[in-house]
mmCIF file of C-alpha atoms in Angstrom:
data_model
loop_
_atom_site.group_PDB
_atom_site.id
_atom_site.type_symbol
_atom_site.label_atom_id
_atom_site.label_comp_id
_atom_site.label_asym_id
_atom_site.label_seq_id
_atom_site.Cartn_x
_atom_site.Cartn_y
_atom_site.Cartn_z
ATOM 1 C CA UNK A 1 -25.879 72.822 -2.474
ATOM 2 C CA UNK A 2 -28.547 70.180 -3.475
ATOM 3 C CA UNK A 3 -29.355 68.823 -0.123
ATOM 4 C CA UNK A 4 -33.057 67.031 -0.633
ATOM 5 C CA UNK A 5 -35.736 69.047 0.981
ATOM 6 C CA UNK A 6 -38.023 66.621 2.785
ATOM 7 C CA UNK A 7 -34.815 65.536 4.863
ATOM 8 C CA UNK A 8 -36.211 64.434 8.058
ATOM 9 C CA UNK A 9 -34.642 65.933 11.507
ATOM 10 C CA UNK A 10 -31.805 63.345 13.022
ATOM 11 C CA UNK A 11 -32.348 62.595 16.550
ATOM 12 C CA UNK A 12 -29.789 63.744 19.181
ATOM 13 C CA UNK A 13 -28.005 60.565 20.441
ATOM 14 C CA UNK A 14 -27.555 59.556 17.488
ATOM 15 C CA UNK A 15 -26.626 62.438 15.325
ATOM 16 C CA UNK A 16 -23.118 61.549 14.975
ATOM 17 C CA UNK A 17 -23.138 58.524 13.507
ATOM 18 C CA UNK A 18 -26.597 59.227 11.513
ATOM 19 C CA UNK A 19 -24.947 62.451 9.829
ATOM 20 C CA UNK A 20 -22.280 60.573 8.463
ATOM 21 C CA UNK A 21 -24.257 57.924 7.236
ATOM 22 C CA UNK A 22 -26.622 60.135 5.989
ATOM 23 C CA UNK A 23 -23.703 62.369 4.239
ATOM 24 C CA UNK A 24 -21.889 59.346 3.163
ATOM 25 C CA UNK A 25 -24.999 57.990 1.105
ATOM 26 C CA UNK A 26 -25.367 61.498 -0.552
ATOM 27 C CA UNK A 27 -21.984 61.546 -1.606
ATOM 28 C CA UNK A 28 -21.902 58.152 -3.054
ATOM 29 C CA UNK A 29 -25.190 58.241 -4.939
ATOM 30 C CA UNK A 30 -24.469 61.376 -6.264
ATOM 31 C CA UNK A 31 -26.818 63.610 -4.587
ATOM 32 C CA UNK A 32 -24.252 65.325 -3.561
ATOM 33 C CA UNK A 33 -22.136 65.996 -6.949
ATOM 34 C CA UNK A 34 -18.387 65.476 -7.195
ATOM 35 C CA UNK A 35 -16.546 68.667 -6.261
ATOM 36 C CA UNK A 36 -19.833 70.504 -4.924
ATOM 37 C CA UNK A 37 -18.868 73.003 -2.179
ATOM 38 C CA UNK A 38 -20.012 71.490 1.282
ATOM 39 C CA UNK A 39 -21.523 73.983 3.843
ATOM 40 C CA UNK A 40 -21.749 72.639 7.196
ATOM 41 C CA UNK A 41 -24.018 75.035 8.743
ATOM 42 C CA UNK A 42 -26.747 74.473 6.089
ATOM 43 C CA UNK A 43 -26.264 71.102 6.273
ATOM 44 C CA UNK A 44 -26.722 71.141 9.886
ATOM 45 C CA UNK A 45 -30.084 73.374 9.652
ATOM 46 C CA UNK A 46 -31.298 71.092 7.276
ATOM 47 C CA UNK A 47 -30.576 67.917 9.369
ATOM 48 C CA UNK A 48 -31.914 69.425 12.214
ATOM 49 C CA UNK A 49 -28.175 69.059 14.393
ATOM 50 C CA UNK A 50 -25.858 71.469 15.716
ATOM 51 C CA UNK A 51 -22.926 71.983 13.431
ATOM 52 C CA UNK A 52 -20.474 69.352 16.206
ATOM 53 C CA UNK A 53 -21.475 66.436 14.514
ATOM 54 C CA UNK A 54 -21.590 67.548 11.042
ATOM 55 C CA UNK A 55 -17.945 68.554 11.363
ATOM 56 C CA UNK A 56 -17.227 65.256 12.644
ATOM 57 C CA UNK A 57 -18.780 63.005 9.927
ATOM 58 C CA UNK A 58 -16.661 65.498 7.206
ATOM 59 C CA UNK A 59 -13.806 64.822 8.970
ATOM 60 C CA UNK A 60 -14.632 61.239 8.893
ATOM 61 C CA UNK A 61 -15.112 61.170 5.128
ATOM 62 C CA UNK A 62 -12.219 63.231 4.435
ATOM 63 C CA UNK A 63 -10.117 60.534 5.805
ATOM 64 C CA UNK A 64 -11.851 58.107 3.973
ATOM 65 C CA UNK A 65 -11.345 60.232 0.537
ATOM 66 C CA UNK A 66 -14.873 61.466 -0.031
ATOM 67 C CA UNK A 67 -14.532 64.925 1.301
ATOM 68 C CA UNK A 68 -11.195 67.337 0.533
ATOM 69 C CA UNK A 69 -10.948 70.488 2.443
ATOM 70 C CA UNK A 70 -8.578 73.733 1.911
ATOM 71 C CA UNK A 71 -7.839 75.055 5.590
ATOM 72 C CA UNK A 72 -10.135 77.987 6.541
ATOM 73 C CA UNK A 73 -11.561 78.215 2.739
ATOM 74 C CA UNK A 74 -13.827 75.543 1.586
ATOM 75 C CA UNK A 75 -14.677 71.755 1.870
ATOM 76 C CA UNK A 76 -16.038 70.134 -1.258
ATOM 77 C CA UNK A 77 -16.668 66.513 -1.996
ATOM 78 C CA UNK A 78 -13.856 64.899 -3.838
ATOM 79 C CA UNK A 79 -13.618 64.693 -7.517
ATOM 80 C CA UNK A 80 -14.641 61.811 -9.048
ATOM 81 C CA UNK A 81 -11.927 60.713 -11.510
ATOM 82 C CA UNK A 82 -11.794 57.499 -13.675
ATOM 83 C CA UNK A 83 -7.729 57.283 -12.900
ATOM 84 C CA UNK A 84 -8.533 56.915 -9.181
ATOM 85 C CA UNK A 85 -10.717 53.745 -9.659
ATOM 86 C CA UNK A 86 -8.253 52.022 -11.941
ATOM 87 C CA UNK A 87 -5.683 52.287 -9.141
ATOM 88 C CA UNK A 88 -8.398 51.527 -6.669
ATOM 89 C CA UNK A 89 -9.648 47.993 -7.991
ATOM 90 C CA UNK A 90 -6.261 45.827 -8.027
ATOM 91 C CA UNK A 91 -6.381 47.056 -4.560
ATOM 92 C CA UNK A 92 -9.722 45.627 -3.346
ATOM 93 C CA UNK A 93 -9.530 42.528 -5.815
ATOM 94 C CA UNK A 94 -6.285 41.638 -3.636
ATOM 95 C CA UNK A 95 -8.360 42.552 -0.753
ATOM 96 C CA UNK A 96 -11.251 39.917 -1.782
ATOM 97 C CA UNK A 97 -8.888 37.443 -2.681
ATOM 98 C CA UNK A 98 -7.095 37.349 0.469
ATOM 99 C CA UNK A 99 -10.575 37.337 1.882
ATOM 100 C CA UNK A 100 -12.203 34.189 0.343
ATOM 101 C CA UNK A 101 -8.898 32.291 1.422
ATOM 102 C CA UNK A 102 -9.492 32.828 5.148
ATOM 103 C CA UNK A 103 -13.287 32.069 4.529
ATOM 104 C CA UNK A 104 -12.804 28.756 3.332
ATOM 105 C CA UNK A 105 -12.124 27.465 6.847
ATOM 106 C CA UNK A 106 -15.219 29.135 8.112
ATOM 107 C CA UNK A 107 -17.648 28.921 5.458
ATOM 108 C CA UNK A 108 -20.658 26.227 6.232
ATOM 109 C CA UNK A 109 -23.626 24.560 4.136
ATOM 110 C CA UNK A 110 -25.594 26.973 5.490
ATOM 111 C CA UNK A 111 -23.649 29.860 3.791
ATOM 112 C CA UNK A 112 -22.706 28.031 0.479
ATOM 113 C CA UNK A 113 -26.636 27.468 0.238
ATOM 114 C CA UNK A 114 -27.002 31.538 0.798
ATOM 115 C CA UNK A 115 -24.099 32.231 -2.059
ATOM 116 C CA UNK A 116 -25.603 29.915 -4.574
ATOM 117 C CA UNK A 117 -29.556 32.042 -3.698
ATOM 118 C CA UNK A 118 -27.729 35.390 -3.971
ATOM 119 C CA UNK A 119 -25.809 34.705 -7.457
ATOM 120 C CA UNK A 120 -29.049 33.011 -8.938
ATOM 121 C CA UNK A 121 -31.215 36.086 -7.623
ATOM 122 C CA UNK A 122 -28.360 38.508 -9.419
ATOM 123 C CA UNK A 123 -28.250 36.545 -12.924
ATOM 124 C CA UNK A 124 -32.641 37.124 -12.788
ATOM 125 C CA UNK A 125 -31.914 41.012 -11.827
ATOM 126 C CA UNK A 126 -29.308 40.999 -14.419
ATOM 127 C CA UNK A 127 -31.485 39.432 -16.619
ATOM 128 C CA UNK A 128 -34.300 41.872 -15.860
ATOM 129 C CA UNK A 129 -32.258 44.847 -16.169
ATOM 130 C CA UNK A 130 -32.635 45.700 -12.625
ATOM 131 C CA UNK A 131 -29.303 47.560 -11.767
ATOM 132 C CA UNK A 132 -29.970 48.274 -8.205
ATOM 133 C CA UNK A 133 -30.900 44.693 -7.285
ATOM 134 C CA UNK A 134 -27.920 43.402 -9.114
ATOM 135 C CA UNK A 135 -25.753 46.228 -7.490
ATOM 136 C CA UNK A 136 -27.459 44.931 -3.957
ATOM 137 C CA UNK A 137 -26.955 41.328 -4.861
ATOM 138 C CA UNK A 138 -23.443 41.369 -6.022
ATOM 139 C CA UNK A 139 -22.329 43.268 -2.745
ATOM 140 C CA UNK A 140 -24.360 40.774 -0.837
ATOM 141 C CA UNK A 141 -22.637 37.728 -2.270
ATOM 142 C CA UNK A 142 -18.997 39.491 -1.922
ATOM 143 C CA UNK A 143 -19.772 40.749 1.550
ATOM 144 C CA UNK A 144 -20.771 37.386 3.025
ATOM 145 C CA UNK A 145 -17.117 36.002 1.689
ATOM 146 C CA UNK A 146 -15.963 38.994 4.021
ATOM 147 C CA UNK A 147 -17.515 38.769 6.669
ATOM 148 C CA UNK A 148 -16.862 34.824 7.100
ATOM 149 C CA UNK A 149 -12.845 35.727 6.601
ATOM 150 C CA UNK A 150 -13.380 37.193 10.320
ATOM 151 C CA UNK A 151 -10.665 39.515 9.386
ATOM 152 C CA UNK A 152 -11.645 43.156 10.439
ATOM 153 C CA UNK A 153 -9.103 44.735 9.027
ATOM 154 C CA UNK A 154 -9.907 43.634 5.484
ATOM 155 C CA UNK A 155 -13.839 44.553 5.860
ATOM 156 C CA UNK A 156 -12.840 48.410 7.498
ATOM 157 C CA UNK A 157 -10.450 48.657 4.104
ATOM 158 C CA UNK A 158 -13.066 47.425 1.650
ATOM 159 C CA UNK A 159 -15.768 49.456 3.224
ATOM 160 C CA UNK A 160 -13.596 52.377 2.901
ATOM 161 C CA UNK A 161 -12.479 51.818 -0.769
ATOM 162 C CA UNK A 162 -16.189 50.316 -2.616
ATOM 163 C CA UNK A 163 -18.036 53.402 -1.807
ATOM 164 C CA UNK A 164 -15.058 55.150 -3.714
ATOM 165 C CA UNK A 165 -15.505 53.331 -6.483
ATOM 166 C CA UNK A 166 -19.082 53.133 -6.364
ATOM 167 C CA UNK A 167 -19.221 56.691 -6.900
ATOM 168 C CA UNK A 168 -16.696 57.378 -9.716
ATOM 169 C CA UNK A 169 -18.402 54.734 -11.194
ATOM 170 C CA UNK A 170 -21.820 55.788 -10.696
ATOM 171 C CA UNK A 171 -20.610 59.098 -12.233
ATOM 172 C CA UNK A 172 -18.906 57.666 -15.202
ATOM 173 C CA UNK A 173 -21.407 55.194 -16.377
ATOM 174 C CA UNK A 174 -24.373 55.745 -14.670
ATOM 175 C CA UNK A 175 -26.742 52.798 -14.064
ATOM 176 C CA UNK A 176 -25.541 50.377 -16.551
ATOM 177 C CA UNK A 177 -26.230 46.872 -15.629
ATOM 178 C CA UNK A 178 -23.615 44.018 -14.894
ATOM 179 C CA UNK A 179 -23.101 41.270 -17.615
ATOM 180 C CA UNK A 180 -24.054 37.500 -16.894
ATOM 181 C CA UNK A 181 -20.112 37.300 -16.928
ATOM 182 C CA UNK A 182 -20.559 38.340 -13.271
ATOM 183 C CA UNK A 183 -22.538 35.097 -12.775
ATOM 184 C CA UNK A 184 -20.429 32.522 -14.477
ATOM 185 C CA UNK A 185 -17.358 34.178 -12.158
ATOM 186 C CA UNK A 186 -19.444 33.835 -8.808
ATOM 187 C CA UNK A 187 -20.380 30.688 -10.100
ATOM 188 C CA UNK A 188 -16.383 29.624 -10.733
ATOM 189 C CA UNK A 189 -16.127 30.799 -6.830
ATOM 190 C CA UNK A 190 -18.705 28.474 -5.522
ATOM 191 C CA UNK A 191 -17.351 25.563 -7.212
ATOM 192 C CA UNK A 192 -13.732 25.899 -6.336
ATOM 193 C CA UNK A 193 -14.935 26.404 -2.628
ATOM 194 C CA UNK A 194 -17.192 23.655 -2.946
ATOM 195 C CA UNK A 195 -13.862 21.571 -3.704
ATOM 196 C CA UNK A 196 -11.627 23.663 -0.982
ATOM 197 C CA UNK A 197 -9.284 24.551 -3.566
ATOM 198 C CA UNK A 198 -8.434 28.061 -1.747
ATOM 199 C CA UNK A 199 -6.475 29.107 -5.120
ATOM 200 C CA UNK A 200 -9.165 28.206 -7.554
ATOM 201 C CA UNK A 201 -11.359 30.650 -5.501
ATOM 202 C CA UNK A 202 -9.047 33.234 -4.730
ATOM 203 C CA UNK A 203 -8.061 33.585 -8.475
ATOM 204 C CA UNK A 204 -12.171 33.326 -9.562
ATOM 205 C CA UNK A 205 -13.107 36.593 -7.375
ATOM 206 C CA UNK A 206 -10.323 38.286 -8.756
ATOM 207 C CA UNK A 207 -10.780 37.690 -11.936
ATOM 208 C CA UNK A 208 -14.675 38.576 -10.952
ATOM 209 C CA UNK A 209 -13.645 42.197 -9.959
ATOM 210 C CA UNK A 210 -10.714 42.967 -12.335
ATOM 211 C CA UNK A 211 -13.063 42.506 -15.393
ATOM 212 C CA UNK A 212 -16.626 43.695 -13.712
ATOM 213 C CA UNK A 213 -14.957 47.141 -12.718
ATOM 214 C CA UNK A 214 -12.578 48.084 -15.348
ATOM 215 C CA UNK A 215 -14.169 50.893 -16.633
ATOM 216 C CA UNK A 216 -15.267 51.506 -20.522
ATOM 217 C CA UNK A 217 -15.171 54.958 -22.867
ATOM 218 C CA UNK A 218 -16.767 57.018 -20.584
ATOM 219 C CA UNK A 219 -20.488 57.426 -21.389
ATOM 220 C CA UNK A 220 -19.781 61.222 -20.619
ATOM 221 C CA UNK A 221 -17.184 61.607 -23.603
#
């Protein structure tokens, strides 16, 4: 199991939360590969905690679809299959469309300025081929809209679904930079929001999600 060699021990009062966050990050960024066998004792020793918070974290990750288990036999990182992502894309697009509709009434001039700033920075990151920064800025743009929706259930569902998609995309497409079409879709979202047009804003954000996250033929083939 390829656990990072220099992982700092986790403070005991924060163990449950931090173990969960650490394992989730390792799964999403492919430190722990799809279908990798997970040994809770090894993880507990490396993280400097007991096996209890590790087991609790693994149960939570299983609920989120990132870990699979066979009772009393094995625990593994969930497979990463493009077919799974194709089922998730329309769900996420629909949730984000609803979030934008709900956010419209709550967005301030400052929020619109922040969205515009994120999108301009995204354009620069794409032009520079900085995939990590582009991904972060894209998530920042969409994340603000979800936050302003005020709907905790939408936020919770998206927080569960996005990591599953991110992991699959990273496994199959690596760090391919997103295209500038994403910037133009964001501009359309902003224009619609400034006009108070919920239908147009919803359509633009769904279009952005559907085309931006539709897999191309796998680079692994």
